[in-house]
Each structure stands twice: as structure tokens, then as C-alpha cells.
Coordinates of C-alpha atoms in Angstrom, one line a residue:
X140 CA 8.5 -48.7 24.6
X141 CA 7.0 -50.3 27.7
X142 CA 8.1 -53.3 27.8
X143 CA 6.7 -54.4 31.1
X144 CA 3.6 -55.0 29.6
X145 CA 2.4 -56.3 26.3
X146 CA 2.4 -54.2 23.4
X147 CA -0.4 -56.3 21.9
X148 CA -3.6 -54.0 20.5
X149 CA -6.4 -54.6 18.7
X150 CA -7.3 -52.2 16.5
X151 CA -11.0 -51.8 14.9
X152 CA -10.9 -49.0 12.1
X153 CA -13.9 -48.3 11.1
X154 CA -14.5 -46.5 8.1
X155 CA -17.3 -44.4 6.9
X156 CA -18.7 -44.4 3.2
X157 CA -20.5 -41.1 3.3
X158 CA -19.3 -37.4 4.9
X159 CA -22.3 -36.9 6.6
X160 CA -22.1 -40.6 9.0
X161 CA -22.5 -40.2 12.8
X162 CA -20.7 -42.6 14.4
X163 CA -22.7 -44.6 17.2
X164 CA -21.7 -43.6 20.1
X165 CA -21.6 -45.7 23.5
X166 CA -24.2 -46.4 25.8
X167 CA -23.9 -44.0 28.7
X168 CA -24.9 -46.2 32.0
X169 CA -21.5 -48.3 30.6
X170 CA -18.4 -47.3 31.6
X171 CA -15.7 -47.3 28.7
X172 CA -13.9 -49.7 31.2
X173 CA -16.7 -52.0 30.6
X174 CA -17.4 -51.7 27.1
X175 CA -13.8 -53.0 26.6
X176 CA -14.3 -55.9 29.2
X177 CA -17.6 -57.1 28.6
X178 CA -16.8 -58.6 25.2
X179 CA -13.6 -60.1 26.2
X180 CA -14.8 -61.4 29.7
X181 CA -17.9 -63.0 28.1
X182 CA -15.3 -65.3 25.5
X183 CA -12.9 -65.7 28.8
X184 CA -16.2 -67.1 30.8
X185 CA -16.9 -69.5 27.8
X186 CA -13.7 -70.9 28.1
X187 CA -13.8 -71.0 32.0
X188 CA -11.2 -68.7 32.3
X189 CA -10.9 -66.0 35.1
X190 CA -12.2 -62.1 33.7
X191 CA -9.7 -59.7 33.0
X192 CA -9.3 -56.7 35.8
X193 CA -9.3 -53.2 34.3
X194 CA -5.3 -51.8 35.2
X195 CA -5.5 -47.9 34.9
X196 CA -1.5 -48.1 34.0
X197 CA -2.4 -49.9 31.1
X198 CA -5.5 -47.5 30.1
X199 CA -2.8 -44.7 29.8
X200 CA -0.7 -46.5 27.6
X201 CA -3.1 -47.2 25.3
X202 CA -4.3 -43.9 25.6
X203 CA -0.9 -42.5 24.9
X204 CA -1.0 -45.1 21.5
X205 CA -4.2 -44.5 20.2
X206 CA -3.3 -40.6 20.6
X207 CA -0.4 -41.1 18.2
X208 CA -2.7 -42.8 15.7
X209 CA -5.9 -39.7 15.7
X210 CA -4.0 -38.0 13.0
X211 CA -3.6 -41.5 10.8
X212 CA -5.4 -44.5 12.0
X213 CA -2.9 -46.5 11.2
X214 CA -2.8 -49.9 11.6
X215 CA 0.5 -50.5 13.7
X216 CA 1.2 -52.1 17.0
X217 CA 2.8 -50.0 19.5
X218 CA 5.7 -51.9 18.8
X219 CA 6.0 -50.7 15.7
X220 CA 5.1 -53.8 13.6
X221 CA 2.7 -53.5 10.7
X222 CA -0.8 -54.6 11.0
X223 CA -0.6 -59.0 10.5
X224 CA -4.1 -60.5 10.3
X225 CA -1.8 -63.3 12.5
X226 CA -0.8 -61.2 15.3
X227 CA -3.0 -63.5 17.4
X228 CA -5.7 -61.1 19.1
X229 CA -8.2 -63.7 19.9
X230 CA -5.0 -65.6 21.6
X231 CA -3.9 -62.7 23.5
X232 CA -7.9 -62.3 25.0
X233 CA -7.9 -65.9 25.4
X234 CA -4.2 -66.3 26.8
X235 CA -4.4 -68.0 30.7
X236 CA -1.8 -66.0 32.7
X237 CA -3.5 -62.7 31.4
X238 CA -4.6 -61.1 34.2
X239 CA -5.4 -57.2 33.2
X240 CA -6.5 -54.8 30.4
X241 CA -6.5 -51.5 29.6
X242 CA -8.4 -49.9 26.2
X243 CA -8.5 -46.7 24.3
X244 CA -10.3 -45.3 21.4
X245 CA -10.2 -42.1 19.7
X246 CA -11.7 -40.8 16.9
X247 CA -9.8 -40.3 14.0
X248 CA -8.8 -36.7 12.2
X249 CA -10.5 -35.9 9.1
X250 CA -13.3 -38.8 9.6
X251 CA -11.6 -41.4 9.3
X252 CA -12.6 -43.8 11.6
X253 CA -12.5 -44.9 15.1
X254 CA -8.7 -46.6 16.4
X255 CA -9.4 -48.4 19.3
X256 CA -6.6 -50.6 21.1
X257 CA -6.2 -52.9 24.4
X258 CA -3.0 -53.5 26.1
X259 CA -2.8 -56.8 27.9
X260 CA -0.4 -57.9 31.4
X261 CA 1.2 -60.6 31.5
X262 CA 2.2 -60.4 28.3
X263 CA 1.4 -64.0 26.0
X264 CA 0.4 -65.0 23.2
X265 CA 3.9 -67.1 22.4
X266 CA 4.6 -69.0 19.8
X267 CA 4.4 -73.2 20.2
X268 CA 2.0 -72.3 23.6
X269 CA -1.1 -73.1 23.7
X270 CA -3.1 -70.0 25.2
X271 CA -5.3 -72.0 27.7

């Protein structure tokens, strides 16, 4: 893979109990660029960290991976590690020298769910450093 930028995702599956759901869609005067950054800006701010810039390089990527999850919605890193409820996501949003983002979602086949996943340069996140 890419390894010039992190392979870290965050992945929000969310499932639907009947056939019939409609999944809520986004509001329309935001950008998907924002919808991504807003959230993750706002913690940044409360921690008086710099926001995260929206990298089109990275959008692709993550575009690319959440495109090879539609058919599954797997829960896997683009690395190709299993889903770890202590990969550290919150750490990775948080991390200092992160400078930019890029997001996906798709909708999953079949109704599955939504996979959504952000890829994050510089890469962090490392073990025994603290994130800010």
C-alpha cells in the first residue's frame, strides 16, 4: 500500500434492523469535505490544536479503500489488520504533527450499512508518544 501516508481509518458501520430503513442522508449546503472535518476540528480546537486541511490525495485513497469494502463492510484497515477496538482513532484525530485528512463513505451492497474511513498525514499515533 501507500505507505507515505497513514493507513489509519475509522470505520462507522452502521447497521439497519429493518429492510425498509432509509439511511439519513447529509445535509446538502455541507460539503462531504466538511462533514468529515467539522467533527474532528471541533475535538482538535478543544485541545488547542491546529484544524486538519482537507488533502484531495488522501480523499482518493480512501476512496479507493472504502470501494473495496461496498461489497463487505468489513471492518479492516487498509493495511490489512483486523478491526482492534485499540487501534487508537481518537489518538490519530488528536495526534499533533497531523496536519491533513481525507474521508470516504459508501454505502454498502445488500444494505448493509454505511463504511466510512479517514486517512490521516503525517502518519502518528505511535506507541509510548503521547499524541499532543
Amino acid at each position: 500500500m501507500h505507505t507515505w501516508y497513514a493507513t489509519i481509518s475509522i470505520f462507522i458501520l452502521l447497521v439497519s434492523s429493518t429492510h425498509g430503513a432509509i439511511t439519513k442522508r447529509p445535509k446538502p449546503h455541507l460539503s462531504s469535505a466538511n462533514q468529515f472535518m467539522a467533527p474532528q476540528n471541533a475535538v482538535r480546537a478543544s485541545l488547542r490544536l491546529r484544524p486538519l486541511v482537507w488533502d484531495a490525495k488522501l480523499e482518493r485513497y480512501a476512496q479507493w479503500y472504502a470501494n473495496q469494502r461496498r461489497s463487505d463492510c468489513a471492518l479492516e484497515h487498509s493495511n490489512g489488520t483486523l478491526w482492534d477496538e485499540e487501534c487508537g482513532h481518537y489518538t490519530q484525530i488528536v495526534w499533533r504533527e497531523t496536519k491533513r485528512i481525507g474521508c470516504a463513505r459508501v454505502d454498502c451492497f445488500g444494505g448493509r450499512g454505511v463504511f466510512m474511513t479517514c486517512n490521516y498525514d503525517p502518519p502518528g499515533n505511535y506507541i509510548g508518544e503521547k499524541p499532543y
